[in-house]
Short mmCIF file of C-alpha atoms in Angstrom, two decimals:
data_model
loop_
_atom_site.label_atom_id
_atom_site.label_comp_id
_atom_site.label_asym_id
_atom_site.label_seq_id
_atom_site.Cartn_x
_atom_site.Cartn_y
_atom_site.Cartn_z
CA MET A 23 46.48 53.45 -31.42
CA GLU A 24 46.64 51.84 -27.74
CA THR A 25 44.04 54.18 -25.13
CA ALA A 26 47.54 55.11 -23.15
CA PHE A 27 49.39 56.26 -26.07
CA LEU A 28 46.90 58.04 -27.28
CA VAL A 29 45.79 60.07 -23.94
CA GLY A 30 49.61 60.68 -23.48
CA THR A 31 50.29 62.32 -26.67
CA LEU A 32 47.33 64.10 -26.55
CA PHE A 33 48.19 65.35 -22.66
CA SER A 34 51.62 65.62 -23.56
CA ALA A 35 51.24 68.06 -26.34
CA ILE A 36 48.95 70.31 -24.16
CA LEU A 37 51.97 69.97 -21.41
CA LEU A 38 54.34 71.09 -24.21
CA VAL A 39 52.33 74.26 -24.94
CA VAL A 40 52.05 75.27 -21.24
CA PHE A 41 55.48 74.88 -20.77
CA LEU A 42 56.90 76.75 -24.09
CA ILE A 43 54.39 79.56 -23.30
CA MET A 44 54.99 79.83 -19.27
CA LYS A 45 58.54 78.58 -18.94
CA ILE A 46 60.67 79.08 -22.12
CA ARG A 47 57.94 82.49 -22.46
CA LEU A 48 57.64 81.59 -26.06
CA HIS A 49 54.51 83.25 -27.87
CA ALA A 50 51.56 81.30 -28.14
CA PHE A 51 51.81 81.05 -31.94
CA ILE A 52 55.13 79.86 -32.10
CA SER A 53 54.46 77.16 -28.71
CA LEU A 54 50.99 75.98 -30.99
CA ILE A 55 53.05 75.50 -34.34
CA VAL A 56 55.56 73.47 -32.25
CA ALA A 57 53.11 71.31 -30.82
CA CYS A 58 51.73 70.55 -34.19
CA LEU A 59 55.44 69.08 -35.19
CA TYR A 60 55.38 67.38 -31.77
CA VAL A 61 51.94 65.53 -32.60
CA GLY A 62 52.76 64.87 -36.03
CA LEU A 63 56.41 63.58 -35.35
CA ILE A 64 54.65 61.28 -32.26
CA THR A 65 51.93 59.68 -34.48
CA SER A 66 54.46 58.92 -37.46
CA MET A 67 52.68 60.88 -39.99
CA PRO A 68 54.65 61.34 -43.08
CA LEU A 69 57.15 64.70 -42.78
CA SER A 70 55.52 66.59 -46.00
CA LYS A 71 52.10 65.91 -44.61
CA ILE A 72 52.82 67.50 -41.50
CA CYS A 73 53.56 71.18 -42.88
CA ALA A 74 50.54 70.08 -45.47
CA SER A 75 48.21 70.00 -42.84
CA ILE A 76 49.39 72.82 -40.59
CA GLU A 77 49.05 75.13 -43.80
CA ALA A 78 45.62 73.62 -44.36
CA GLY A 79 44.73 74.21 -40.77
CA MET A 80 45.88 77.63 -40.63
CA GLY A 81 44.46 78.62 -44.36
CA SER A 82 41.12 76.85 -43.62
CA THR A 83 40.74 78.98 -40.19
CA LEU A 84 41.99 82.15 -41.21
CA GLY A 85 40.03 82.42 -44.88
CA PHE A 86 36.78 82.88 -42.97
CA LEU A 87 37.98 84.80 -39.61
CA ALA A 88 40.61 87.31 -40.91
CA THR A 89 38.17 89.15 -43.21
CA VAL A 90 35.66 88.84 -40.34
CA LEU A 91 37.77 89.80 -37.74
CA GLY A 92 39.12 92.74 -39.49
CA LEU A 93 36.12 94.22 -40.25
CA GLY A 94 34.98 94.09 -36.78
CA SER A 95 38.11 95.74 -35.48
CA ILE A 96 36.98 98.55 -37.26
CA LEU A 97 33.75 98.67 -35.54
CA GLY A 98 35.67 98.58 -32.28
CA LYS A 99 38.07 101.12 -32.82
CA MET A 100 35.11 103.58 -33.86
CA LEU A 101 33.29 103.26 -30.74
CA GLU A 102 36.68 103.73 -29.28
CA THR A 103 37.22 107.00 -30.83
CA SER A 104 34.33 108.66 -31.15
CA GLY A 105 33.17 108.74 -27.44
CA GLY A 106 30.56 105.99 -27.67
CA ALA A 107 31.87 103.97 -25.21
CA GLU A 108 31.66 106.44 -22.61
CA ARG A 109 27.82 107.61 -23.95
CA LEU A 110 26.81 103.91 -23.40
CA ALA A 111 28.21 104.02 -19.80
CA ARG A 112 26.70 107.52 -18.74
CA THR A 113 23.32 106.75 -20.23
CA LEU A 114 22.70 103.60 -18.75
CA ILE A 115 24.26 104.88 -15.04
CA ASN A 116 22.22 107.74 -15.32
CA ALA A 117 18.93 105.18 -16.06
CA PHE A 118 19.91 102.43 -13.26
CA GLY A 119 20.37 105.35 -10.67
CA LYS A 120 23.52 105.97 -8.29
CA ARG A 121 22.35 102.84 -6.04
CA ARG A 122 22.28 100.24 -8.86
CA ALA A 123 25.03 101.72 -10.74
CA ASN A 124 26.88 97.89 -10.48
CA TRP A 125 24.00 96.46 -12.50
CA ALA A 126 24.15 99.50 -15.00
CA MET A 127 28.00 98.69 -15.46
CA MET A 128 27.31 95.22 -15.92
CA VAL A 129 25.32 96.01 -19.15
CA VAL A 130 27.86 98.47 -19.87
CA GLY A 131 30.39 95.54 -19.99
CA LEU A 132 27.98 93.34 -21.58
CA ILE A 133 27.12 95.78 -25.02
CA THR A 134 31.17 97.61 -24.73
CA GLY A 135 32.47 94.13 -24.88
CA ILE A 136 30.65 93.13 -28.28
CA PRO A 137 33.23 94.79 -30.74
CA VAL A 138 36.07 95.86 -28.30
CA PHE A 139 38.97 93.43 -27.11
CA PHE A 140 38.81 92.63 -23.02
CA GLN A 141 41.97 94.78 -22.52
CA VAL A 142 40.57 97.68 -24.95
CA GLY A 143 37.28 97.39 -23.52
CA LEU A 144 38.25 97.66 -19.66
CA VAL A 145 41.29 100.17 -20.00
CA LEU A 146 38.99 102.79 -22.22
CA LEU A 147 36.17 102.43 -19.45
CA ILE A 148 38.41 102.90 -16.08
CA PRO A 149 38.35 106.51 -15.72
CA LEU A 150 34.56 105.99 -16.08
CA ILE A 151 34.66 103.29 -13.58
CA ILE A 152 36.99 105.20 -10.97
CA SER A 153 34.74 108.49 -11.46
CA VAL A 154 31.44 106.46 -10.70
CA ALA A 155 32.87 104.58 -7.59
CA ARG A 156 33.67 108.38 -6.28
CA ALA A 157 30.72 109.83 -7.43
CA THR A 158 28.39 106.92 -5.45
CA GLY A 159 30.58 106.22 -2.75
CA LEU A 160 30.32 101.92 -3.70
CA SER A 161 33.22 99.97 -3.21
CA ILE A 162 35.75 99.84 -6.69
CA VAL A 163 34.94 96.20 -6.24
CA ALA A 164 31.39 96.41 -6.77
CA ILE A 165 31.62 99.04 -9.62
CA GLY A 166 34.55 97.37 -11.53
CA VAL A 167 34.14 93.54 -11.11
CA PRO A 168 30.94 93.19 -12.94
CA ILE A 169 32.43 95.92 -15.96
CA GLY A 170 35.30 93.89 -16.22
CA VAL A 171 33.54 90.04 -15.87
CA SER A 172 31.20 90.98 -18.05
CA LEU A 173 33.74 91.61 -20.82
CA GLN A 174 35.60 88.77 -19.86
CA ILE A 175 32.13 86.97 -20.97
CA VAL A 176 31.25 88.24 -24.08
CA HIS A 177 35.28 87.96 -25.20
CA CYS A 178 34.53 84.03 -24.54
CA MET A 179 30.90 83.45 -25.85
CA LEU A 180 29.06 86.08 -28.05
CA PRO A 181 30.20 86.61 -31.40
CA PRO A 182 30.94 88.94 -33.44
CA HIS A 183 33.86 88.75 -30.79
CA PRO A 184 37.30 87.26 -32.21
CA ALA A 185 37.40 84.70 -30.02
CA ALA A 186 33.94 83.36 -29.95
CA MET A 187 33.43 83.63 -33.46
CA ALA A 188 36.45 81.23 -34.25
CA ILE A 189 35.11 78.61 -31.86
CA ALA A 190 31.54 78.84 -33.79
CA ALA A 191 33.64 78.73 -37.15
CA THR A 192 35.78 75.88 -36.20
CA LEU A 193 32.73 73.63 -34.88
CA HIS A 194 30.69 75.11 -37.93
CA ALA A 195 27.95 76.67 -35.77
CA ASP A 196 25.06 78.51 -36.61
CA ILE A 197 26.78 82.29 -35.88
CA GLY A 198 23.30 83.80 -35.41
CA LYS A 199 22.46 80.62 -32.85
CA VAL A 200 25.20 81.09 -30.85
CA ILE A 201 24.59 84.49 -30.89
CA ILE A 202 20.55 83.90 -29.73
CA LEU A 203 21.70 81.50 -27.19
CA GLY A 204 25.08 82.81 -26.57
CA LEU A 205 22.97 86.20 -25.15
CA ILE A 206 20.79 83.92 -22.42
CA VAL A 207 23.85 82.63 -20.96
CA CYS A 208 25.60 85.95 -20.67
CA ILE A 209 23.17 87.65 -19.48
CA ILE A 210 22.41 85.27 -16.65
CA ALA A 211 26.43 84.48 -16.12
CA ALA A 212 27.24 88.59 -15.63
CA THR A 213 24.25 88.99 -13.45
CA VAL A 214 25.50 86.14 -10.89
CA ALA A 215 28.98 86.77 -11.35
CA GLY A 216 28.72 90.71 -11.35
CA PRO A 217 26.42 92.73 -9.32
CA ILE A 218 25.30 89.56 -7.25
CA TRP A 219 28.94 88.45 -6.10
CA THR A 220 30.32 91.16 -5.86
CA SER A 221 27.60 92.60 -3.10
CA PHE A 222 28.53 89.60 -0.80
CA ILE A 223 32.43 90.30 -1.74
CA LYS A 224 33.07 93.90 -1.66
CA LYS A 225 32.98 93.18 2.47
CA TYR A 226 36.01 91.31 2.15
CA VAL A 227 38.22 93.00 -0.41
CA LYS A 228 39.99 96.43 1.05
CA THR A 229 40.47 98.99 -1.44
CA ASP A 230 41.90 102.37 -1.20
CA MET A 231 39.51 105.03 -3.57
CA ALA A 232 41.94 108.05 -2.31
CA SER A 233 44.77 106.54 -3.67
CA LEU A 234 43.54 105.98 -7.02
CA SER A 235 44.75 107.62 -10.23
CA ARG A 236 43.23 110.58 -10.80
CA THR A 237 40.87 110.44 -14.02
CA ARG A 238 41.50 112.06 -17.52
CA LYS A 239 39.03 115.24 -18.00
CA GLN A 240 35.77 114.03 -19.04
CA THR A 241 34.44 114.97 -22.25
CA ALA A 242 31.16 116.86 -21.95
CA ASP A 243 28.05 115.14 -22.93
CA ALA A 244 27.80 117.45 -25.72
CA ASP A 245 30.57 116.35 -27.32
CA LEU A 246 29.79 112.45 -27.11
CA PRO A 247 27.05 110.93 -30.25
CA HIS A 248 23.78 110.19 -29.06
CA PHE A 249 22.97 106.90 -26.95
CA GLY A 250 20.48 105.68 -29.52
CA ILE A 251 22.74 105.67 -32.55
CA THR A 252 25.53 104.50 -30.21
CA LEU A 253 23.83 101.36 -29.26
CA PHE A 254 22.39 100.75 -33.16
CA THR A 255 25.82 100.75 -34.48
CA VAL A 256 27.01 98.54 -32.11
CA LEU A 257 24.21 95.78 -31.68
CA LEU A 258 23.94 96.20 -35.79
CA PRO A 259 26.16 92.98 -37.01
CA MET A 260 24.21 91.18 -34.10
CA LEU A 261 21.37 91.71 -35.40
CA ILE A 262 21.64 91.21 -39.25
CA MET A 263 23.31 88.23 -38.56
CA VAL A 264 20.15 87.12 -35.73
CA SER A 265 17.78 87.81 -38.23
CA LYS A 266 19.12 85.25 -40.88
CA THR A 267 18.95 82.76 -38.12
CA LEU A 268 15.46 83.59 -37.27
CA PHE A 269 14.34 83.63 -41.51
CA ASP A 270 16.02 80.00 -41.50
CA LEU A 271 13.58 79.20 -38.66
CA SER A 272 10.29 80.62 -39.95
CA ALA A 273 10.91 80.45 -43.79
CA THR A 274 9.87 77.55 -46.23
CA GLU A 275 12.69 75.66 -47.53
CA ASN A 276 12.88 76.97 -51.22
CA SER A 277 11.32 81.04 -50.35
CA GLN A 278 12.77 83.11 -52.39
CA TYR A 279 14.24 85.26 -50.49
CA THR A 280 16.49 82.59 -49.01
CA GLU A 281 19.75 83.15 -51.10
CA LEU A 282 19.45 87.01 -50.76
CA VAL A 283 18.76 86.90 -46.87
CA ASN A 284 21.80 83.76 -46.19
CA PHE A 285 23.83 86.43 -48.04
CA ILE A 286 23.40 89.64 -46.07
CA GLY A 287 23.19 87.32 -43.26
CA ASN A 288 26.85 86.27 -43.53
CA PRO A 289 28.82 87.53 -41.10
CA ILE A 290 31.29 88.98 -43.66
CA VAL A 291 28.15 90.94 -45.40
CA ALA A 292 26.96 91.81 -42.36
CA LEU A 293 30.15 92.69 -40.44
CA LEU A 294 30.88 95.15 -43.71
CA ILE A 295 27.41 96.72 -43.52
CA SER A 296 27.82 97.49 -39.96
CA ALA A 297 31.43 98.91 -40.48
CA PHE A 298 30.37 101.63 -43.07
CA PHE A 299 27.59 102.21 -40.82
CA ALA A 300 29.89 103.40 -38.23
CA TYR A 301 32.17 105.06 -40.33
CA TRP A 302 28.87 107.76 -40.72
CA SER A 303 27.13 107.16 -37.44
CA LEU A 304 30.42 107.43 -35.25
CA GLY A 305 32.52 108.83 -37.96
CA LEU A 306 31.67 111.38 -40.56
CA ASN A 307 28.00 112.49 -38.28
CA ARG A 308 30.59 113.53 -35.83
CA GLY A 309 32.65 115.91 -37.82
CA PHE A 310 35.82 113.30 -38.68
CA SER A 311 37.38 113.36 -41.96
CA MET A 312 37.78 110.30 -44.61
CA ARG A 313 41.51 110.82 -43.79
CA ASP A 314 40.88 110.52 -39.86
CA LEU A 315 38.41 107.37 -40.59
CA LEU A 316 41.65 106.02 -42.58
CA LYS A 317 43.79 106.82 -39.86
CA PHE A 318 41.69 104.74 -37.16
CA THR A 319 41.16 101.80 -39.52
CA ASP A 320 44.96 101.45 -39.65
CA GLN A 321 45.04 101.78 -36.09
CA SER A 322 42.64 98.98 -35.53
CA PHE A 323 44.29 96.08 -37.40
CA ALA A 324 47.64 96.09 -35.43
CA PRO A 325 45.92 94.54 -32.31
CA VAL A 326 44.04 91.75 -34.65
CA ALA A 327 47.30 90.35 -36.07
CA GLY A 328 48.60 88.57 -33.41
CA ILE A 329 45.41 87.25 -32.36
CA LEU A 330 44.74 86.04 -35.86
CA LEU A 331 48.19 84.04 -35.68
CA VAL A 332 47.21 82.17 -32.42
CA ILE A 333 43.71 81.41 -33.43
CA GLY A 334 45.20 80.25 -37.18
CA ALA A 335 47.85 78.12 -35.05
CA GLY A 336 45.09 76.88 -32.74
CA GLY A 337 43.30 75.49 -36.34
CA ALA A 338 46.53 73.93 -37.54
CA PHE A 339 46.52 71.95 -34.21
CA ASN A 340 43.10 71.11 -34.50
CA LYS A 341 43.74 69.62 -38.27
CA VAL A 342 46.90 68.34 -37.05
CA LEU A 343 44.92 65.94 -34.33
CA ILE A 344 42.59 65.10 -37.37
CA ASP A 345 44.92 64.30 -39.94
CA SER A 346 47.38 62.37 -37.72
CA GLY A 347 44.27 59.94 -36.60
CA LEU A 348 44.62 60.89 -32.76
CA GLY A 349 41.39 63.26 -32.82
CA ILE A 350 39.11 60.60 -34.36
CA LYS A 351 40.37 57.49 -32.40
CA LEU A 352 40.66 59.64 -29.11
CA GLY A 353 36.71 60.71 -30.06
CA ASP A 354 36.13 56.74 -30.38
CA ILE A 355 37.57 56.50 -26.48
CA LEU A 356 35.46 59.18 -25.29
CA THR A 357 32.37 58.08 -26.44
CA SER A 358 33.07 54.26 -25.51
CA LEU A 359 33.67 56.15 -21.97
CA ASP A 360 30.08 58.14 -22.26
CA MET A 361 32.06 61.23 -21.15
CA SER A 362 29.68 64.26 -22.29
CA PRO A 363 31.36 66.65 -24.84
CA LEU A 364 30.26 69.81 -23.39
CA LEU A 365 32.12 68.48 -19.92
CA LEU A 366 34.88 67.95 -21.48
CA ALA A 367 35.12 71.44 -23.61
CA TRP A 368 34.48 72.93 -20.54
CA VAL A 369 37.07 71.08 -17.90
CA VAL A 370 39.68 71.72 -21.28
CA ALA A 371 39.12 75.01 -21.75
CA ALA A 372 39.27 75.95 -18.12
CA VAL A 373 42.33 73.72 -17.53
CA MET A 374 44.51 75.38 -20.42
CA ARG A 375 42.78 79.21 -19.25
CA PHE A 376 44.57 78.23 -16.03
CA SER A 377 47.78 76.98 -17.31
CA VAL A 378 48.64 79.83 -19.85
CA GLY A 379 46.08 82.57 -19.20
CA SER A 380 45.14 83.29 -22.80
CA ALA A 381 41.44 82.58 -23.28
CA THR A 382 42.11 82.19 -27.38
CA VAL A 383 44.27 79.79 -26.95
CA ALA A 384 42.37 77.54 -24.66
CA MET A 385 39.02 78.22 -26.68
CA MET A 386 41.26 76.87 -29.55
CA THR A 387 42.89 73.92 -28.46
CA ALA A 388 39.27 72.26 -26.30
CA ALA A 389 38.04 73.14 -30.01
CA GLY A 390 40.52 71.04 -31.65
CA ILE A 391 39.94 68.62 -28.91
CA VAL A 392 36.68 68.24 -29.31
CA SER A 393 35.98 68.79 -32.35
CA PRO A 394 36.52 65.34 -33.51
CA MET A 395 33.84 64.08 -31.17
CA LEU A 396 31.08 66.11 -32.73
CA ALA A 397 29.94 63.02 -35.63
CA GLN A 398 29.51 60.50 -32.78
CA TYR A 399 27.00 62.89 -31.56
CA PRO A 400 24.84 63.84 -34.70
CA GLY A 401 21.86 65.25 -32.31
CA LEU A 402 24.32 67.90 -30.60
CA ASP A 403 24.24 70.99 -31.87
CA PRO A 404 27.29 72.56 -32.39
CA ALA A 405 26.12 76.08 -31.23
CA ILE A 406 25.75 74.23 -27.66
CA VAL A 407 29.39 73.12 -28.20
CA ALA A 408 30.68 76.43 -28.93
CA LEU A 409 29.31 77.77 -25.69
CA ALA A 410 30.51 75.25 -23.84
CA VAL A 411 34.10 75.82 -25.18
CA GLY A 412 33.48 79.49 -24.09
CA SER A 413 32.50 78.75 -20.42
CA GLY A 414 35.43 76.91 -19.53
CA ALA A 415 37.24 79.58 -20.57
CA ILE A 416 35.88 82.54 -18.69
CA CYS A 417 37.28 80.45 -15.63
CA PHE A 418 40.55 81.20 -13.66
CA SER A 419 41.77 84.57 -15.01
CA HIS A 420 44.32 84.86 -12.58
CA VAL A 421 48.32 85.83 -12.36
CA THR A 422 49.01 84.07 -15.96
CA ASP A 423 46.53 86.46 -17.27
CA SER A 424 47.37 89.89 -18.33
CA GLY A 425 43.38 91.14 -17.91
CA PHE A 426 43.98 90.39 -14.08
CA TRP A 427 47.29 92.86 -13.96
CA ILE A 428 45.28 95.75 -15.31
CA VAL A 429 42.71 94.51 -12.73
CA LYS A 430 44.73 94.25 -10.02
CA GLU A 431 46.77 97.73 -10.64
CA TYR A 432 44.06 99.94 -11.83
CA PHE A 433 41.55 99.53 -9.38
CA ASN A 434 44.67 99.67 -6.75
CA LEU A 435 44.26 95.97 -5.28
CA THR A 436 46.44 93.25 -3.81
CA VAL A 437 46.87 90.34 -5.43
CA GLU A 438 44.79 88.87 -2.69
CA GLY A 439 42.04 90.78 -3.10
CA ALA A 440 42.09 90.57 -6.97
CA LEU A 441 41.83 86.92 -6.33
CA LYS A 442 39.42 87.29 -4.30
CA SER A 443 37.17 89.68 -6.19
CA TYR A 444 37.79 89.23 -9.79
CA THR A 445 39.22 85.48 -9.97
CA LEU A 446 36.56 84.38 -8.19
CA ALA A 447 34.22 86.23 -10.04
CA THR A 448 35.23 84.55 -13.58
CA CYS A 449 35.03 81.00 -11.77
CA ILE A 450 31.58 81.69 -10.84
CA ALA A 451 30.96 83.14 -14.31
CA SER A 452 32.42 79.81 -15.70
CA VAL A 453 30.29 77.61 -13.74
CA THR A 454 27.19 79.34 -14.35
CA ALA A 455 27.79 79.78 -17.63
CA ILE A 456 28.33 75.89 -18.52
CA ILE A 457 25.27 74.96 -15.96
CA ILE A 458 22.93 77.50 -18.13
CA THR A 459 24.31 75.69 -21.81
CA THR A 460 23.73 72.13 -20.50
CA LEU A 461 20.24 73.45 -19.87
CA LEU A 462 19.81 74.94 -22.86
CA SER A 463 21.02 71.71 -24.49
CA LYS A 464 18.16 69.65 -23.48
CA ILE A 465 15.84 72.14 -25.23
CA SER A 466 15.28 71.54 -28.84
CA PHE A 467 15.61 74.62 -31.03
#
């Protein structure tokens, strides 16, 4: 294939996805499947192989992720229904003090964002954000943007969150290593784009606290779970998976415990253990019955269905790129140009996020383009590439992103105000994240 044809096919496929989502208003899942067919046909793949490639891509991607995301959604639902998120927020605000409430909200976002989806976490914490802003006299921008951007950063970069887990699995990265390095990147990016950025921009964004909707009646402290058990429940899956990675780094190759540790540290087992622990710590221990837990579990699966299909379609797109020969040949071309795969991953994810609004679509598209190149860079850790993809997907949350409108409406901001505060915060977080990721790539782990 000629270089011009390769580049043209790839870019036209990406533009097709953008066009179908933005103009035709097709669902991202359907749009990605159409793009798979387009790439297969234009590269002259046998018709039977196109469908087989889509099926293989969907199956290989979801075989692992469907189980992991299902178990993770249970953990998020238990945090939501038990009042655990509110307990985390109240305790941290009391610890930081009212004058540093914006820093407390950043930490709340980083912790709460681990088990719950961005939109769920933000809507869940909106009443608390408004009440804290009123109580402290701080701008809603100073209080709300740090928590919003923190949720967004975790969504894109930190397993076991669905999108981050999907990228780690697609790139065959060590999930524990992604968590360890991702924590470093997330904390720094959230600090720069959250409290530091909002301390500057809050002066230039007009807000009307009086017109903010009155919050629901707050739950009494005595009716909320304890902080320690809530925090431990949220962090348990990460602790298990990170422990496995640390064991692998420190243990001898033939350790008698290797097989057992690898089994327990597998994300499926780690999240299953965590889900059962959440059933007790935030469920049975709080007076909920098994019937209640069954209802919560059923409710937790519905929001995951659409995300699973989009992730699966992204895996299919990746597989078609490889099977058509496009991905490998493109990787050879980019390697000859001496273009950093980290920069490419970041740019593609950022452009897709700007275009279609979905961080998940942006991440899966970028991973599909970059993954064939990894063989050309044997010294490049896939965990670093996963973080580069996530860094790009943080960027450009604007009018094409549903999260942007949640921030705008709930914080009673103008479109201009939301763009100045929240959108720019996501851009700053993205740039900060890729800088830190690039620096980490220079260090041998």
